[in-house]
């Protein structure tokens, strides 16, 4: 089994600083254990055999008839599926039938800009499109508005066949979507109780679109289960999630109020978006939190790294790298007579990308700036399962250290309610 590897050597934290919060760490470990039953997302690697089979059967039935799967969802309903698809399938998956091996194209509509939605609807063949409506609450204005547009369109074009083109993932009991799905006869999957939006990647919210894109969802969950074992290590600095959280917590105490996630692999690019929501929405409470920033190596070396190395010392950088990029390209020895570029010849693009990450780590460390690395031996279902799970446990543990509830989002609800008020929704 390949294990993801975390390296904290470049974090500017003294052992004495860790010793100072030992009591807090012990309490947080105890809370994680006693609250495990409430954190239903922690058991997702183990208790979904029936739903996995249901998803695989549904995908097998639908795939031959479906040329495009369109996810309608936002926040936790969209960011995980986007990150996983980017990590495990070709960047040009949607462009090539052979690359897809019989699976549909994937589109995730996670915004309500009418121009984007109109552009997408204009190029879809409704006869061969399946819309997956994903909303735990069944009330989010963005997703419900998209759904209403699509339902209307499907009914006017396909009449009685419209319901076959809609699948819902929502709470089993609460909200409008489950009521509508029941009344209209839509195929439905459920977000289990105790699994909030940003912790839902390993339930049908993430598993359904993944399976539709040929991703091995059993291997994804197996990776998460392996990480769960590593995350039960009471030796906290050897527990990847606990150590990640403790070092971030201490960084916050040093007024490093920004955490930059900087993947050095295009496959891992959207993990930074997924993590930004997880860390920001879970921990940004009661005047505390750390602003997550997304960057990409090497692209942002030529944009933001000057600031990270030489600007205010208010951030830590989390590098996300891969030992194996999945493909390799040799750089030819074309310009041997020009030393200033000729040195590149004979090396590979992967070597250059890895060396660039090391160089940025070096520059930051030399400037006294805290940074850490997470390395995937290769980007597979198993290592992605490990990564999602590790970051979820780290976020929950950071919440315990900070003494806040990592699982609510009162600030987001306030905004949702303000939209309801603006449109005159009864009761708001
Ligand atoms: O993490 C969360 O709970 C939120 O970001 C939600 O995912 C987002 O607001 C969408 O909510 P819902 O799934 O209820 O439509």
Coordinates of C-alpha atoms and ligand atoms in Angstrom, one line a residue:
X1 CA 0.0 0.0 0.0
X2 CA 1.3 3.5 -0.9
X3 CA 1.1 5.9 2.0
X4 CA 0.9 9.7 1.8
X5 CA 3.8 11.3 3.6
X6 CA 3.8 14.5 5.7
X7 CA 7.0 16.3 6.5
X8 CA 7.0 19.1 9.1
X9 CA 10.8 19.7 9.3
X10 CA 10.4 23.3 8.0
X11 CA 7.8 24.4 10.5
X12 CA 9.2 27.0 12.8
X13 CA 7.8 25.5 16.0
X14 CA 9.9 24.6 19.1
X15 CA 9.2 21.5 21.1
X16 CA 8.6 23.7 24.1
X17 CA 5.7 25.3 22.3
X18 CA 4.1 21.9 21.8
X19 CA 4.8 21.0 25.4
X20 CA 3.0 24.2 26.5
X21 CA -0.3 23.0 25.0
X22 CA 0.0 19.3 25.9
X23 CA -3.0 19.5 28.2
X24 CA -5.1 21.1 25.4
X25 CA -3.9 18.4 23.0
X26 CA -4.9 15.6 25.5
X27 CA -8.4 17.1 25.9
X28 CA -8.8 17.4 22.1
X29 CA -7.8 13.7 21.6
X30 CA -10.3 12.7 24.2
X31 CA -13.0 14.7 22.6
X32 CA -12.3 13.2 19.2
X33 CA -12.7 9.8 20.7
X34 CA -15.8 10.5 22.7
X35 CA -17.5 12.4 19.8
X36 CA -16.6 9.8 17.2
X37 CA -20.2 8.5 17.2
X38 CA -21.5 12.1 16.4
X39 CA -19.0 12.5 13.5
X40 CA -20.8 10.1 11.1
X41 CA -18.4 11.0 8.3
X42 CA -15.7 9.1 10.1
X43 CA -17.5 5.8 9.5
X44 CA -18.1 6.3 5.8
X45 CA -15.2 4.1 4.8
X46 CA -16.9 1.2 6.5
X47 CA -20.6 1.3 6.4
X48 CA -21.6 1.9 2.8
X49 CA -21.6 -1.5 1.1
X50 CA -25.3 -1.4 0.2
X51 CA -25.2 2.1 -1.2
X52 CA -21.9 1.4 -3.1
X53 CA -23.7 -1.5 -4.9
X54 CA -26.7 0.7 -5.6
X55 CA -24.5 3.4 -7.1
X56 CA -22.5 0.9 -9.3
X57 CA -25.8 -0.7 -10.5
X58 CA -27.3 2.7 -11.3
X59 CA -24.1 3.8 -13.1
X60 CA -24.0 0.6 -15.1
X61 CA -27.7 1.0 -16.1
X62 CA -27.4 4.7 -17.0
X63 CA -23.9 5.1 -18.5
X64 CA -24.7 3.5 -21.9
X65 CA -27.6 6.0 -22.3
X66 CA -25.9 9.1 -20.9
X67 CA -23.4 11.3 -22.7
X68 CA -23.2 14.1 -20.0
X69 CA -23.6 14.1 -16.3
X70 CA -24.3 17.6 -14.9
X71 CA -23.9 18.1 -11.2
X72 CA -26.1 21.0 -9.8
X73 CA -24.7 21.8 -6.4
X74 CA -22.5 24.3 -4.5
X75 CA -19.9 24.3 -1.7
X76 CA -19.5 20.8 -0.2
X77 CA -21.7 19.3 -3.0
X78 CA -19.4 20.4 -5.7
X79 CA -15.8 21.0 -4.6
X80 CA -15.0 17.3 -3.7
X81 CA -16.3 15.9 -7.0
X82 CA -14.4 18.6 -9.0
X83 CA -11.1 17.8 -7.0
X84 CA -11.4 14.1 -7.5
X85 CA -12.2 14.2 -11.2
X86 CA -9.2 16.5 -11.7
X87 CA -7.0 14.2 -9.7
X88 CA -7.9 10.9 -11.3
X89 CA -8.9 11.4 -14.9
X90 CA -7.3 13.0 -17.8
X91 CA -7.4 16.8 -17.8
X92 CA -9.0 16.4 -21.3
X93 CA -11.5 13.7 -20.2
X94 CA -14.5 15.7 -21.5
X95 CA -12.8 16.2 -24.9
X96 CA -12.3 12.6 -25.9
X97 CA -14.6 9.6 -26.1
X98 CA -11.8 7.1 -25.9
X99 CA -10.4 8.6 -22.8
X100 CA -13.8 8.2 -21.2
X101 CA -14.1 4.5 -21.9
X102 CA -17.9 4.6 -22.2
X103 CA -18.5 7.0 -19.2
X104 CA -20.2 10.3 -19.7
X105 CA -18.6 13.8 -19.7
X106 CA -18.8 15.5 -16.3
X107 CA -19.9 19.1 -15.8
X108 CA -20.2 20.6 -12.3
X109 CA -22.3 23.8 -12.2
X110 CA -21.3 25.3 -8.9
X111 CA -22.4 28.9 -9.6
X112 CA -25.5 30.6 -10.8
X113 CA -24.1 32.9 -13.4
X114 CA -26.8 32.8 -16.1
X115 CA -24.2 33.1 -18.9
X116 CA -22.4 30.0 -17.9
X117 CA -25.6 28.0 -17.3
X118 CA -27.1 29.1 -20.6
X119 CA -23.8 28.3 -22.4
X120 CA -23.8 24.8 -21.0
X121 CA -27.5 24.2 -21.7
X122 CA -27.0 25.3 -25.2
X123 CA -24.4 22.6 -26.0
X124 CA -26.1 19.7 -24.2
X125 CA -28.2 17.1 -25.8
X126 CA -31.0 16.7 -23.3
X127 CA -31.9 13.2 -24.5
X128 CA -28.5 12.0 -23.3
X129 CA -28.0 14.2 -20.3
X130 CA -28.5 13.2 -16.7
X131 CA -28.7 16.1 -14.1
X132 CA -27.6 15.2 -10.6
X133 CA -29.1 17.6 -8.0
X134 CA -27.1 17.6 -4.8
X135 CA -28.2 19.5 -1.8
X136 CA -28.1 18.2 1.8
X137 CA -30.6 20.9 3.0
X138 CA -32.7 20.8 -0.2
X139 CA -33.1 24.5 0.3
X140 CA -30.0 26.2 -1.0
X141 CA -31.3 28.9 -3.4
X142 CA -28.5 28.5 -6.0
X143 CA -29.0 24.7 -6.4
X144 CA -32.8 24.9 -6.2
X145 CA -32.9 27.7 -8.8
X146 CA -30.7 25.6 -11.2
X147 CA -32.9 22.6 -10.6
X148 CA -36.1 24.6 -11.4
X149 CA -34.6 25.8 -14.7
X150 CA -33.5 22.3 -15.6
X151 CA -36.8 20.6 -14.6
X152 CA -38.8 23.0 -16.7
X153 CA -36.5 22.6 -19.7
X154 CA -36.6 18.8 -19.4
X155 CA -40.3 18.7 -19.1
X156 CA -40.9 20.9 -22.1
X157 CA -38.5 18.9 -24.2
X158 CA -38.9 15.3 -23.0
X159 CA -42.4 15.4 -21.4
X160 CA -43.1 12.3 -19.3
X161 CA -39.5 11.0 -19.8
X162 CA -38.1 14.0 -17.8
X163 CA -37.8 12.3 -14.4
X164 CA -35.4 9.7 -15.9
X165 CA -33.0 12.5 -16.5
X166 CA -32.8 13.7 -12.8
X167 CA -31.2 12.0 -9.9
X168 CA -31.1 13.6 -6.4
X169 CA -28.7 13.4 -3.5
X170 CA -30.2 14.9 -0.3
X171 CA -31.2 14.3 3.3
X172 CA -33.5 11.3 3.7
X173 CA -36.1 13.1 5.7
X174 CA -35.7 16.8 5.7
X175 CA -36.0 19.5 3.1
X176 CA -37.8 20.2 -0.1
X177 CA -35.7 18.1 -2.4
X178 CA -36.6 14.8 -0.8
X179 CA -40.3 15.8 -1.0
X180 CA -40.1 16.8 -4.6
X181 CA -38.0 13.6 -5.5
X182 CA -40.7 11.4 -3.9
X183 CA -43.5 13.2 -5.7
X184 CA -41.8 13.2 -9.1
X185 CA -40.3 9.7 -8.8
X186 CA -36.7 10.7 -9.1
X187 CA -33.9 8.2 -8.3
X188 CA -32.5 9.4 -5.0
X189 CA -29.4 8.8 -2.9
X190 CA -29.0 10.1 0.6
X191 CA -26.5 12.2 2.6
X192 CA -26.3 10.3 5.9
X193 CA -27.3 12.0 9.2
X194 CA -24.3 13.6 10.8
X195 CA -22.5 14.2 7.5
X196 CA -22.3 17.9 6.7
X197 CA -21.7 19.4 3.2
X198 CA -18.0 19.9 3.4
X199 CA -17.5 16.5 5.1
X200 CA -19.6 14.7 2.5
X201 CA -17.0 13.8 -0.3
X202 CA -16.9 10.1 0.8
X203 CA -20.7 9.6 0.8
X204 CA -22.9 9.5 -2.4
X205 CA -22.3 13.3 -2.8
X206 CA -18.8 12.4 -4.0
X207 CA -19.2 8.7 -4.8
X208 CA -21.9 9.1 -7.4
X209 CA -20.2 11.5 -9.8
X210 CA -16.9 9.6 -9.3
X211 CA -18.4 6.3 -10.2
X212 CA -20.0 7.9 -13.3
X213 CA -16.5 8.9 -14.4
X214 CA -15.0 5.4 -14.0
X215 CA -13.3 6.2 -10.7
X216 CA -12.9 3.1 -8.4
X217 CA -15.0 4.3 -5.3
X218 CA -14.2 1.1 -3.3
X219 CA -10.4 1.9 -3.6
X220 CA -11.1 5.5 -2.6
X221 CA -12.9 4.3 0.6
X222 CA -10.2 1.7 1.3
X223 CA -7.6 4.6 1.3
X224 CA -9.8 6.5 3.7
X225 CA -10.0 3.5 6.0
X226 CA -6.2 3.1 6.0
X227 CA -5.9 6.8 6.9
X228 CA -8.5 6.3 9.7
X229 CA -6.1 3.8 11.3
X230 CA -3.2 6.2 11.1
X231 CA -5.4 8.9 12.6
X232 CA -6.1 6.9 15.7
X233 CA -2.5 7.0 16.8
X234 CA -2.4 8.6 20.3
X235 CA 1.3 9.5 19.7
X236 CA 0.0 12.8 18.3
X237 CA 3.1 14.0 16.4
X238 CA 3.1 10.7 14.5
X239 CA -0.6 11.0 13.8
X240 CA -0.7 12.9 10.4
X241 CA -4.0 14.7 11.0
X242 CA -3.3 15.6 14.6
X243 CA 0.2 16.8 13.8
X244 CA -1.1 18.9 10.9
X245 CA -3.7 20.5 13.1
X246 CA -1.4 21.1 16.1
X247 CA 1.2 22.8 13.9
X248 CA -1.5 25.0 12.2
X249 CA -2.9 25.8 15.7
X250 CA 0.5 26.9 16.9
X251 CA 1.0 28.9 13.8
X252 CA -2.2 30.7 14.4
X253 CA -1.0 31.5 17.9
X254 CA 2.1 33.1 16.2
X255 CA -0.3 35.3 14.2
X256 CA 0.2 33.3 11.1
X257 CA -3.4 33.9 10.1
X258 CA -3.1 32.6 6.5
X259 CA -2.5 29.0 5.3
X260 CA -1.6 28.7 1.6
X261 CA -2.2 25.3 0.0
X262 CA 0.2 25.0 -3.0
X263 CA -0.1 21.9 -5.0
X264 CA 2.8 21.1 -7.4
X265 CA 0.8 18.9 -9.6
X266 CA -2.1 19.9 -11.8
X267 CA -3.9 16.8 -10.8
X268 CA -4.0 18.1 -7.2
X269 CA -4.9 21.7 -8.2
X270 CA -8.5 21.6 -7.0
X271 CA -7.7 19.9 -3.7
X272 CA -6.7 23.5 -2.7
X273 CA -10.2 24.7 -3.4
X274 CA -11.8 21.8 -1.5
X275 CA -9.5 22.4 1.4
X276 CA -10.1 26.1 1.4
X277 CA -13.8 25.5 2.1
X278 CA -13.2 22.8 4.6
X279 CA -10.7 24.8 6.7
X280 CA -12.3 28.2 6.2
X281 CA -15.9 27.3 6.8
X282 CA -15.2 24.9 9.6
X283 CA -12.8 27.0 11.7
X284 CA -13.6 30.6 10.8
X285 CA -15.7 31.4 13.9
X286 CA -15.8 33.6 17.0
X287 CA -13.1 35.9 15.8
X288 CA -10.7 32.9 15.1
X289 CA -9.7 31.0 12.1
X290 CA -7.1 31.0 9.4
X291 CA -7.6 32.4 5.9
X292 CA -7.0 29.6 3.3
X293 CA -5.3 30.7 0.1
X294 CA -5.1 28.6 -3.0
X295 CA -1.9 28.6 -5.1
X296 CA -0.4 26.3 -7.8
X297 CA 3.2 25.4 -8.4
X298 CA 4.9 26.4 -10.6
X299 CA 2.4 28.9 -12.0
X300 CA 2.2 30.9 -8.8
X301 CA 6.0 31.0 -8.4
X302 CA 5.7 33.7 -11.0
X303 CA 2.8 35.4 -9.3
X304 CA 2.7 35.0 -5.5
X305 CA 5.9 33.4 -4.2
X306 CA 7.7 36.7 -3.9
X307 CA 5.1 37.7 -1.4
X308 CA 5.3 34.4 0.5
X309 CA 9.1 34.6 0.8
X310 CA 9.6 38.3 1.4
X311 CA 6.2 39.8 2.4
X312 CA 4.6 39.8 5.8
X313 CA 5.4 36.7 7.9
X314 CA 1.8 36.0 8.5
X315 CA 1.3 32.7 6.7
X316 CA 2.4 29.1 6.4
X317 CA 2.6 27.2 3.1
X318 CA 1.4 23.6 2.7
X319 CA 3.0 22.1 -0.4
X320 CA 1.1 19.2 -1.9
X321 CA 3.2 17.1 -4.2
X322 CA 3.5 13.8 -6.0
X323 CA 6.5 11.5 -6.5
X324 CA 4.9 10.2 -9.7
X325 CA 2.9 12.5 -11.9
X326 CA 1.4 9.6 -13.9
X327 CA 3.1 10.6 -17.1
X328 CA 6.6 11.8 -18.0
X329 CA 8.1 14.0 -20.7
X330 CA 11.8 14.0 -21.6
X331 CA 13.3 17.5 -22.4
X332 CA 15.4 17.0 -25.5
X333 CA 19.1 18.2 -25.5
X334 CA 18.2 20.7 -28.2
X335 CA 20.3 23.7 -27.2
X336 CA 23.5 22.2 -25.8
X337 CA 25.4 25.2 -27.2
X338 CA 23.4 27.6 -25.0
X339 CA 24.3 26.9 -21.4
X340 CA 21.6 29.2 -19.9
X341 CA 18.8 26.9 -21.2
X342 CA 20.8 23.9 -22.4
X343 CA 21.1 22.6 -18.8
X344 CA 17.5 21.6 -19.0
X345 CA 18.2 19.1 -21.8
X346 CA 18.3 15.4 -20.8
X347 CA 16.1 16.0 -17.7
X348 CA 12.3 15.4 -17.5
X349 CA 9.4 17.8 -17.0
X350 CA 8.6 15.9 -13.8
X351 CA 12.1 16.5 -12.5
X352 CA 11.8 20.2 -13.2
X353 CA 8.4 20.4 -11.4
X354 CA 9.7 18.5 -8.3
X355 CA 12.9 20.5 -8.2
X356 CA 10.9 23.7 -8.5
X357 CA 8.8 22.7 -5.4
X358 CA 12.1 21.9 -3.5
X359 CA 13.5 25.3 -4.6
X360 CA 10.4 27.1 -3.2
X361 CA 10.6 25.2 0.0
X362 CA 14.3 26.1 0.3
X363 CA 13.6 29.8 -0.4
X364 CA 10.9 30.0 2.2
X365 CA 12.9 28.1 4.8
X366 CA 15.9 30.3 4.2
X367 CA 13.7 33.3 4.8
X368 CA 12.5 31.8 8.0
X369 CA 9.0 31.1 6.7
X370 CA 7.1 28.1 8.0
X371 CA 6.1 25.5 5.4
X372 CA 5.2 21.8 5.4
X373 CA 4.8 19.2 2.7
X374 CA 2.3 16.4 1.9
X375 CA 3.5 14.0 -0.7
X376 CA 1.5 11.4 -2.5
X377 CA 3.6 8.6 -3.9
X378 CA 1.2 8.6 -6.9
X379 CA -2.2 10.1 -7.4
X380 CA -4.6 7.2 -7.1
X381 CA -8.0 6.5 -5.6
X382 CA -6.3 5.1 -2.5
X383 CA -4.0 8.0 -1.9
X384 CA -6.8 10.5 -2.6
X385 CA -9.0 8.7 -0.1
X386 CA -6.2 9.0 2.4
X387 CA -5.8 12.7 1.7
X388 CA -9.5 13.6 1.9
X389 CA -9.8 11.7 5.2
X390 CA -6.6 13.1 6.8
X391 CA -7.6 16.7 6.1
X392 CA -11.1 16.1 7.4
X393 CA -9.8 14.7 10.7
X394 CA -7.2 17.5 10.9
X395 CA -10.0 20.1 10.6
X396 CA -12.2 18.4 13.2
X397 CA -9.1 18.2 15.6
X398 CA -8.2 21.8 15.0
X399 CA -11.8 22.7 15.9
X400 CA -11.3 20.9 19.2
X401 CA -8.0 22.6 19.9
X402 CA -9.6 26.0 19.2
X403 CA -12.7 25.2 21.3
X404 CA -15.1 25.8 18.5
X405 CA -17.8 23.7 16.7
X406 CA -16.2 22.8 13.3
X407 CA -19.4 21.4 11.9
X408 CA -21.8 24.4 11.8
X409 CA -21.7 27.5 9.5
X410 CA -23.7 30.3 11.1
X411 CA -22.1 32.9 8.8
X412 CA -23.1 31.0 5.7
X413 CA -26.7 30.5 7.0
X414 CA -26.9 34.2 7.7
X415 CA -26.2 35.0 4.0
X416 CA -28.7 32.3 2.8
X417 CA -31.4 33.8 5.1
X418 CA -30.7 37.3 3.8
X419 CA -31.4 36.0 0.2
X420 CA -34.6 34.4 1.4
X421 CA -35.6 37.8 3.0
X422 CA -34.7 39.7 -0.1
X423 CA -37.0 37.5 -2.2
X424 CA -39.8 37.6 0.4
X425 CA -39.7 33.9 1.3
X426 CA -42.4 33.4 4.0
X427 CA -41.0 33.2 7.5
X428 CA -37.8 35.2 6.8
Ligands
LIG1 O1 -20.3 22.7 4.1 C1 -21.5 23.1 4.0 O2 -22.4 22.7 4.8 C2 -21.9 24.1 3.0 O3 -20.9 24.7 2.3 C3 -22.8 23.4 2.0 O4 -22.1 22.4 1.3 C4 -23.4 24.4 1.0 O5 -23.9 25.5 1.6 C5 -24.5 23.7 0.2 O6 -25.5 23.3 1.0 P1 -26.6 22.2 0.6 O7 -25.9 20.9 0.4 O8 -27.5 22.1 1.8 O9 -27.2 22.7 -0.6

